[in-house]
Short mmCIF file of C-alpha atoms in Angstrom, two decimals:
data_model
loop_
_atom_site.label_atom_id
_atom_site.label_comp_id
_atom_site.label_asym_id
_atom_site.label_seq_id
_atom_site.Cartn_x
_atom_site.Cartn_y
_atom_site.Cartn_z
CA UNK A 5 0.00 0.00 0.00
CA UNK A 6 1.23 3.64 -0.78
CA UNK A 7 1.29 6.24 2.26
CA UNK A 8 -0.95 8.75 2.85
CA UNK A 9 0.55 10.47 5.77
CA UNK A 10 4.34 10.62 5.97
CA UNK A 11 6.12 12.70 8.50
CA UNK A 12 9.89 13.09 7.95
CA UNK A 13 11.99 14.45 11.11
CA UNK A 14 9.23 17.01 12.23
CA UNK A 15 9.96 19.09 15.63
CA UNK A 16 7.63 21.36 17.45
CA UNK A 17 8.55 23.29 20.68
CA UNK A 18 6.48 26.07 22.38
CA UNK A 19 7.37 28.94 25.73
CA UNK A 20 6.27 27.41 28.86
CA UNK A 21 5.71 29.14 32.10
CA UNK A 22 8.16 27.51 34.64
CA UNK A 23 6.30 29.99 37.63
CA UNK A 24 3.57 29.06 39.57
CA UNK A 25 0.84 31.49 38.91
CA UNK A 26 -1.62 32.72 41.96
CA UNK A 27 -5.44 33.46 41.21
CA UNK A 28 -5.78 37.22 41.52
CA UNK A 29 -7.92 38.35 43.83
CA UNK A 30 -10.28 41.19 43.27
CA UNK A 31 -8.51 44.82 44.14
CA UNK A 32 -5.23 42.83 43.91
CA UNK A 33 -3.80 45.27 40.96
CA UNK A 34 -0.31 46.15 42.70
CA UNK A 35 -0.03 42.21 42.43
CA UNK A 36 -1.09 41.76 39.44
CA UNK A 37 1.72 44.90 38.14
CA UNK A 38 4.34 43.41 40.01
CA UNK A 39 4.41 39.95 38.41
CA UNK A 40 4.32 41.74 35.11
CA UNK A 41 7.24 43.86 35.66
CA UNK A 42 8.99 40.48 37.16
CA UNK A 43 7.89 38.72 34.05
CA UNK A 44 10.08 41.55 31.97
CA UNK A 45 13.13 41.62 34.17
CA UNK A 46 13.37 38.16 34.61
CA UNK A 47 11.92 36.24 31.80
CA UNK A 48 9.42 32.92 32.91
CA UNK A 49 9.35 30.67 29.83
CA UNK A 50 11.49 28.04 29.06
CA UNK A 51 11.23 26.46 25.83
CA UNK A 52 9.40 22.48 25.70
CA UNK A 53 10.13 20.36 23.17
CA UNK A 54 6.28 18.69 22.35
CA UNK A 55 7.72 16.54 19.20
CA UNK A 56 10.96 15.39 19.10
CA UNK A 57 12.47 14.50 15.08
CA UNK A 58 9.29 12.21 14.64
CA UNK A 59 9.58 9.99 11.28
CA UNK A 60 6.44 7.69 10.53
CA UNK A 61 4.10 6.85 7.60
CA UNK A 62 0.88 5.71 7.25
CA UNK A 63 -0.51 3.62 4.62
CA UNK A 64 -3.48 4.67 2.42
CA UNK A 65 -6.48 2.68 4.53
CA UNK A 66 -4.68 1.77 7.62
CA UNK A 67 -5.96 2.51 10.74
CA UNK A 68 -2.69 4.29 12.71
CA UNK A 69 -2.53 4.58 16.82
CA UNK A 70 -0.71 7.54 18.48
CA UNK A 71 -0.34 6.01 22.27
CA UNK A 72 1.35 8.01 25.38
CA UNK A 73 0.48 9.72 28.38
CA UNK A 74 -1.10 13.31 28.77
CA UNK A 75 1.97 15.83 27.56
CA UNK A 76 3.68 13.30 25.39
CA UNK A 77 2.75 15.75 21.85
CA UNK A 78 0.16 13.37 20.20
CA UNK A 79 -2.15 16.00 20.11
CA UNK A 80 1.01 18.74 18.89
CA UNK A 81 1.28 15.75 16.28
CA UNK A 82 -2.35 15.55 15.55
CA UNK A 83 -2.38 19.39 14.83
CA UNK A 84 0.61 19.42 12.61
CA UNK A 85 -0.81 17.04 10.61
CA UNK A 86 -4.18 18.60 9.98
CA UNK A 87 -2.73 22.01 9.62
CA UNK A 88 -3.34 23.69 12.65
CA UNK A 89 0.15 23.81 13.55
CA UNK A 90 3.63 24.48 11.64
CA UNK A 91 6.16 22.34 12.24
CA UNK A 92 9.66 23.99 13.52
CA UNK A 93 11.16 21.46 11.22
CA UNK A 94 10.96 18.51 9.48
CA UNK A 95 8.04 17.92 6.58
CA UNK A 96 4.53 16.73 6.77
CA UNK A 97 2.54 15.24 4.10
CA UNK A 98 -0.96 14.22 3.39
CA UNK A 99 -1.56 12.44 0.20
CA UNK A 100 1.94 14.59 -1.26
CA UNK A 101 0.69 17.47 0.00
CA UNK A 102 3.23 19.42 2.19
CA UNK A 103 0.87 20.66 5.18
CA UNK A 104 2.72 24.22 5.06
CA UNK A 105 2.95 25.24 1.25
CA UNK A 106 -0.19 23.22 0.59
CA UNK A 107 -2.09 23.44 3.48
CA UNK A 108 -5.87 24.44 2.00
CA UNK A 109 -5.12 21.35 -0.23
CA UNK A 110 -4.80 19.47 2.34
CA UNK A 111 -7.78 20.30 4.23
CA UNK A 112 -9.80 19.10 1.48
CA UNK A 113 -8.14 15.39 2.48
CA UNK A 114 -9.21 15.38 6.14
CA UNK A 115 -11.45 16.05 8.78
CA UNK A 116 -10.83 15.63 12.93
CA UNK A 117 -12.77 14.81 15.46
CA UNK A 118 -11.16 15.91 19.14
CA UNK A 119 -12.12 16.02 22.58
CA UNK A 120 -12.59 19.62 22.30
CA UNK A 121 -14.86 20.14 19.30
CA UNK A 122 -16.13 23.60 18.93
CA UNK A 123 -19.58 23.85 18.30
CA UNK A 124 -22.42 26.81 18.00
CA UNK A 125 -23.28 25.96 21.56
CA UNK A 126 -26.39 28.04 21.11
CA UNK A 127 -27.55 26.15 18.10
CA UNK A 128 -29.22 22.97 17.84
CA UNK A 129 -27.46 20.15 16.31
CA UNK A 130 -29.00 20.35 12.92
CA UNK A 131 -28.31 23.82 12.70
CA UNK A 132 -24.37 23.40 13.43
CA UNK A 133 -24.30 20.11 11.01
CA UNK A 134 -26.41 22.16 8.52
CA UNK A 135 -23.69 24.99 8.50
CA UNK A 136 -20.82 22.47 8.36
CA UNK A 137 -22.53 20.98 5.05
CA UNK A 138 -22.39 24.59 3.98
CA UNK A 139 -18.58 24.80 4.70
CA UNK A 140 -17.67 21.57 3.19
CA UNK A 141 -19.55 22.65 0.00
CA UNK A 142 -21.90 20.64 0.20
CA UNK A 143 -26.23 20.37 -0.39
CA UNK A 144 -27.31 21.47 2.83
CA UNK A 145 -30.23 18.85 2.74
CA UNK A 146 -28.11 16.49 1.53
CA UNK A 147 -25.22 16.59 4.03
CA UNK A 148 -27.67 17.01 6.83
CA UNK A 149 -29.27 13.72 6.06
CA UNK A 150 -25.92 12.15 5.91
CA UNK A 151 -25.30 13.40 9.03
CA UNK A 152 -28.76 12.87 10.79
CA UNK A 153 -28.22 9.02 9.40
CA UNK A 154 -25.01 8.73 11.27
CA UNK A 155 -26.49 10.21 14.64
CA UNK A 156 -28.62 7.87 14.53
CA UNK A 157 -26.35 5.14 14.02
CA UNK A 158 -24.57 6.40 16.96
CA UNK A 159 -27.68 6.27 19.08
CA UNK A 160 -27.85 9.59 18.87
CA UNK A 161 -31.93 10.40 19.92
CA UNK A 162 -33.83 12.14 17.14
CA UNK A 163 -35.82 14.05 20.18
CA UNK A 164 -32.28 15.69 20.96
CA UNK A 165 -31.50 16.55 16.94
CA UNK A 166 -32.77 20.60 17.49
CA UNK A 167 -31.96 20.81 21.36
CA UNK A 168 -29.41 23.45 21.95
CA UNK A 169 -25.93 21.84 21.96
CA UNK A 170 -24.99 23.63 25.61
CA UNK A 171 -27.94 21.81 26.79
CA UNK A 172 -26.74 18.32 25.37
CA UNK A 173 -24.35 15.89 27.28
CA UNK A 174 -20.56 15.83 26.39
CA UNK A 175 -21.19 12.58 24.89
CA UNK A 176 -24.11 13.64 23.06
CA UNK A 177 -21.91 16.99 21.48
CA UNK A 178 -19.28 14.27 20.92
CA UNK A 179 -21.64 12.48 18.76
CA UNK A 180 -22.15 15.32 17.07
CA UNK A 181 -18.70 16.12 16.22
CA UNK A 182 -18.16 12.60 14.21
CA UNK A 183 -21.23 13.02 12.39
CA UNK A 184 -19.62 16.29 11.48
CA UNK A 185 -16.51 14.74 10.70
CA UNK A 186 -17.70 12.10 8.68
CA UNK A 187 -20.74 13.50 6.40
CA UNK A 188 -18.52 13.73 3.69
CA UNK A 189 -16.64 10.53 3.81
CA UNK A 190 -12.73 11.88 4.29
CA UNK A 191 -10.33 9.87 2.61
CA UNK A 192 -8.12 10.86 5.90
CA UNK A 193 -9.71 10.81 9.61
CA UNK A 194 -7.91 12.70 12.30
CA UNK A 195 -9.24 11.15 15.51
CA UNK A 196 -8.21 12.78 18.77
CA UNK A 197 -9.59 10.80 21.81
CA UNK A 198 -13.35 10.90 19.90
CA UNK A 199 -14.82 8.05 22.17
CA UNK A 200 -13.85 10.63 25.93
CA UNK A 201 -17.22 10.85 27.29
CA UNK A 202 -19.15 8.37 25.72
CA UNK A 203 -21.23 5.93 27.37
CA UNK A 204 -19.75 1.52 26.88
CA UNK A 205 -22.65 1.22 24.09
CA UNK A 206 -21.97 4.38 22.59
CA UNK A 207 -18.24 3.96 22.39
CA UNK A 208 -18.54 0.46 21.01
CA UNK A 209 -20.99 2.09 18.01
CA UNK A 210 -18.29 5.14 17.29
CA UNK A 211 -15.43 2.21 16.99
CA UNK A 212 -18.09 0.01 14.31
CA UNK A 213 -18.30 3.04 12.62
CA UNK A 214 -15.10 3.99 12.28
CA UNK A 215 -13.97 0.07 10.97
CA UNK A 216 -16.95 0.75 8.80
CA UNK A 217 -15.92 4.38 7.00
CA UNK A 218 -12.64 2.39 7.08
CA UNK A 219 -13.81 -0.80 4.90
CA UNK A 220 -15.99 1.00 2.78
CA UNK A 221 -14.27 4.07 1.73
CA UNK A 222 -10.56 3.11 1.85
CA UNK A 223 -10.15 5.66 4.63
CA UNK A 224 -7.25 6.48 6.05
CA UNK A 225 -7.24 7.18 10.21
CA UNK A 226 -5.10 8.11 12.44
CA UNK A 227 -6.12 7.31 16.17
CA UNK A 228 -4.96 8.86 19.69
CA UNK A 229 -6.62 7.23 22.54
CA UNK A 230 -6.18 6.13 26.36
CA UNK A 231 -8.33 3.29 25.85
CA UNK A 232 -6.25 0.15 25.24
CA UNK A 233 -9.23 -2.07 24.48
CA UNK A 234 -10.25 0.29 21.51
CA UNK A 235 -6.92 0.64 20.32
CA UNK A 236 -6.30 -3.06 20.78
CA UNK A 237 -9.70 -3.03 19.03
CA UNK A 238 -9.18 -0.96 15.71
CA UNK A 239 -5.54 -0.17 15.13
CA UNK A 240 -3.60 -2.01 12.59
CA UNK A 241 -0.58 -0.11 13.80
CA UNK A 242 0.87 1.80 16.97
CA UNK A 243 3.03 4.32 18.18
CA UNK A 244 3.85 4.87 21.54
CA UNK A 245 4.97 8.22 22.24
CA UNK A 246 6.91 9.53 25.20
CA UNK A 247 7.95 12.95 25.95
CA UNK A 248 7.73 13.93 22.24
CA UNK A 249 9.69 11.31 21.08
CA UNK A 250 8.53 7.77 19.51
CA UNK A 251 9.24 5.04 21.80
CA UNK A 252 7.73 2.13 19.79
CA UNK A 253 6.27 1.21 16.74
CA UNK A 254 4.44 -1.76 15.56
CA UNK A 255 1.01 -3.89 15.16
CA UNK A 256 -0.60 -4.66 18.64
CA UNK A 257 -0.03 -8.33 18.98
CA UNK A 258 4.26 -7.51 18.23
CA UNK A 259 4.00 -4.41 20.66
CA UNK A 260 3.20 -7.22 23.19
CA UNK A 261 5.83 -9.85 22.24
CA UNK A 262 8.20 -8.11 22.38
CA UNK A 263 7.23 -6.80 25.97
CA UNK A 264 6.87 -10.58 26.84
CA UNK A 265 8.53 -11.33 30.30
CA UNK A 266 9.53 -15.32 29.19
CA UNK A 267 7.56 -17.10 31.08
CA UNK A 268 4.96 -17.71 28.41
CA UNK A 269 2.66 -14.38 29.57
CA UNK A 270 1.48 -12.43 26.57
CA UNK A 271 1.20 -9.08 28.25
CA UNK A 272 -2.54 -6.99 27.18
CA UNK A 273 -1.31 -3.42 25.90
CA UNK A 274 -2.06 -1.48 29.27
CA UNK A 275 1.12 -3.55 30.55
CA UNK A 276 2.99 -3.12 27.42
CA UNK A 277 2.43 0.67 27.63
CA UNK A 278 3.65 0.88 31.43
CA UNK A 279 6.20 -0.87 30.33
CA UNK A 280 7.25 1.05 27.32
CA UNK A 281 6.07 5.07 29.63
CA UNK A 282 6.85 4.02 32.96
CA UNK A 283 2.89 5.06 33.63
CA UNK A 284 -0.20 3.55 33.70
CA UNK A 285 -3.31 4.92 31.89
CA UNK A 286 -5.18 5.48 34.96
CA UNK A 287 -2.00 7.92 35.70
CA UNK A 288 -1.71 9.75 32.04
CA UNK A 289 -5.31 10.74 32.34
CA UNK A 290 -4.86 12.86 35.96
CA UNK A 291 -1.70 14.76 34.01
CA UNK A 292 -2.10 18.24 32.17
CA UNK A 293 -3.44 18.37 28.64
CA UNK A 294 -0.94 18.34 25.42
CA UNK A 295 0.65 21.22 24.23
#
């Protein structure tokens, strides 16, 4: 199979506070002018490296996992690749597309789903879905039954279609987000932690659906998750990343060979992944969020 994603050497650092900032308290202004005039005599930011020379491709209809704790730069990795992000270095390519020079091109390829989907919260569902149809340039009818047929796939209730998203569940404006994502049947899926917040039933029904757009459309995805049963689950491949830097790379059942302890005990990935991070999943998701 050729690749649809490659990523050749890319780095991406950002300016970190290293202080530990106070909440203000009202009428604390002296405060609040005195840290300031610290912060320009004494500068507070050190620099983090998020991705560290990162060099990976990913087949045209493969279905890729990104695996490491909270702070490890899957997400920084995520963002480069859909655009949202420039890398300090290195190249990034969807489809031969180069995600700097070519970047609008390149958002024609994909579409992401993330934990932190912004919506119209004041809208219903069909009324953000109907606008997204509009943005992808597509029939507004059209892409909204597309998308009403995958909410309802998801169990998504059709009493809940015109309730105001801020008045819908996370899970619920989750749903939302992959029927958004997937209305117009990318040939490249960014998926950052889409099943956080859904219900065992519901989670199960995203992870059909994704094998689904997968076997039926030649999609490509790329997966970051903290669920090692649903990465277990759909990934034909997976990294393991660890402060910014890829620790391992391979299909599920080598990941846990090779983490075998010789006595005949095929490790499940939660143990391989402890092994490979030092951390359990239970510990990456009481961390801080990516960069």
């Amino acid at each position: 199979m050729t690749a649809a994603i490659q990523c050749y050497h890319a780095c991406k650092s950002f300016k970190e506070s290293v202080r530990k900032t106070e909440k203000a308290e009202a009428g604390s202004r002296d405060r609040r002018a005195h840290r300031r005039i610290a912060d320009f005599i004494l500068p507070s930011k050190v620099t983090v490296e998020a991705v560290k020379d990162v060099s990976f491709d990913v087949k045209r209809g493969e279905i890729f996992g990104i695996l490491g704790p909270n702070g490890s730069g899957k997400s920084t990795l995520i963002r480069m690749i859909s655009t949202l992000l420039i890398p300090d270095s290195g190249t990034v390519r969807v489809f031969g597309k180069d995600v700097v020079e070519d970047r609008l091109e390149v958002r024609r390829y994909i579409n992401r789903v993330s934990v932190e989907a912004a919506f119209f919260k004041r809208l219903s569902a069909t009324e953000n879905l109907e606008y997204a149809a509009r943005l992808y340039g597509l029939d507004p009818k059209e892409g909204l039954l597309k998308a009403k047929a995958i909410l309802a796939r998801l169990g998504f209730p059709n009493s809940k279609v015109d309730v105001s998203l801020e008045n819908l569940s996370r899970g619920m404006q989750q749903k939302v987000a992959i029927a958004r994502a997937l209305m117009t049947a990318p040939v490249a899926l960014l998926l950052d932690e889409p099943t956080t917040g859904l219900d065992p039933v519901s989670k199960r029904d995203v992870q059909d659906f994704v094998l689904d757009v997968r076997n039926t459309h030649d999609t490509t995805v790329i997966l970051t998750t903290h669920d090692m049963e649903e990465a277990d689950r759909l990934c034909d491949r997976i990294a393991v990343i660890h402060d910014g830097e890829f620790v391992a790379l391979d299909t599920p059942e080598n990941l846990k060979r090779q983490c075998a302890n010789g006595n005949g005990h095929l490790p499940n990935l939660e143990e391989v992944f402890f092994r490979l991070t030092g951390r359990s999943p239970n510990e990456w998701e009481t961390e801080g969020e990516d960069e």
